[in-house]
Amino acid sequence: MTSLDEFICGAPKAELHVHIEGTLEPDLMFALARRNGIDTGYNSADDVRAAYQFGDLQDFLDIYFAAANVLVREQDFYDLAWAYLQKAHAQNVTHTEIMFDPQTHTDRNIAFDTVISGLTRALDDAKAQLGLSTGLIMCFLRHLDEEAAERTLDQGLEHRDKIIAVGLDSSELGHPPEKFARVFARARNEGFLAVAHAGEEGPPANVAASLDILQVRRIDHGVRSIEDPALVQRLVDTATPLTVCPLSNIRLGVFATMAAHPLKRMLAAGLKVTVNSDDPAYFGGYINENFLAVAAALELTQDDVVALIRNGFDAAFLPATEIAALHQSLDAYVASAA
Ligand code: HPA
Ligand code: ZN
């Protein structure tokens, strides 16, 4: 480890783009499959890992949705979230906003209540036992229709106190933001904040439409924004955060190599980029591994790393006092590391 690597690992950080279903490690997948009497179609956790070679986003999504079949009981959702929260805590994440895909479960006749009670019980334990602050983001699956998203929103409204925002994930190509204009408007009117995946595989126009039509506060990924200078200027002027996930982008073929990743150019352009893990069980690492990979490939400085961490704090859906406290924790860490 270089001294910058040690700095990264020890620093307090926020994570703003992680799918709880994407934190399902092969070993837990097997344990849950056994507990629930489900055949995963794999012989061992090593076989599962060997299958994680993705040509594109859809390749990944097919495996990711199939793996979620092992999640059945409230305790399964608890165990899934608790494993992630412990890992995040071990990597010095002090605030995390976690996405979940209710439709992946309700479409298998798992009750929305089962999903959200398992997740929130783990989040409550993380607060009490680890001092980790958290939020939940309810995502709509964009390959399904808007009526299905409306029904999901109805279910989410029964748990509005547990959910900070709505999001939009799954297959970006062929399912543009416009498709979800009405359900996002209703979610915002009901008091939810909004985020959306855009400009991952899809064009920069999806980023602009997510801002204009869905009125999102942050863009998830947004890496293809760099192709459109006018859009870059707009994102800079409005200080719109982009939750970038470097290892995900390489594993899904958005960029050929980490050296070709635009994160450093985006930071230099004044974009509010943050570093996140997306689906850490599938893409080869949690938040620290993402930071380490970009720091090495793009020759980041400690100042670059600090700027990325501060962007994550500023972009968090937290009151200003709590954001200030996060910055102070980093001030103290930087002073102690000097
Ligand atoms: N993109 C779209 N949908 C997703 C992703 C992603 O990177 N991860 C989990 N669902
Ligand atoms: Zn994502």
GROMACS .gro file of C-alpha atoms and ligand atoms in nm, residues 17 19 57 60-61 64 101 169-171 197 200 221 248 252 278-279 283, ligand 1:
model
   28
   17HIS     CA    1  -2.462   0.479  -0.498
   19HIS     CA    2  -2.758  -0.131  -0.466
   57LEU     CA    3  -2.505  -0.384  -1.843
   60PHE     CA    4  -2.487  -0.819  -1.553
   61LEU     CA    5  -2.854  -0.745  -1.486
   64TYR     CA    6  -2.809  -0.991  -1.069
  101ASP     CA    7  -3.531  -0.256  -0.604
  169ASP     CA    8  -3.223   0.179  -1.246
  170SER     CA    9  -3.192  -0.131  -1.470
  171SER     CA   10  -3.161  -0.121  -1.853
  197HIS     CA   11  -2.923   0.642  -1.338
  200GLU     CA   12  -2.405   0.515  -1.802
  221HIS     CA   13  -2.315   0.745  -1.307
  248SER     CA   14  -1.860  -0.091  -1.238
  252LEU     CA   15  -1.958  -0.337  -1.774
  278ASP     CA   16  -2.260   0.032  -0.727
  279ASP     CA   17  -2.270  -0.350  -0.696
  283PHE     CA   18  -1.764  -0.565  -0.969
  339HPA     N1   19  -2.707   0.037  -1.385
  339HPA     C1   20  -2.838   0.016  -1.393
  339HPA     N2   21  -2.905  -0.059  -1.308
  339HPA     C2   22  -2.837  -0.116  -1.209
  339HPA     C3   23  -2.701  -0.099  -1.195
  339HPA     C4   24  -2.633  -0.017  -1.288
  339HPA     O1   25  -2.511   0.005  -1.284
  339HPA     N3   26  -2.664  -0.170  -1.087
  339HPA     C5   27  -2.776  -0.228  -1.036
  339HPA     N4   28  -2.880  -0.196  -1.110
   0.00000   0.00000   0.00000
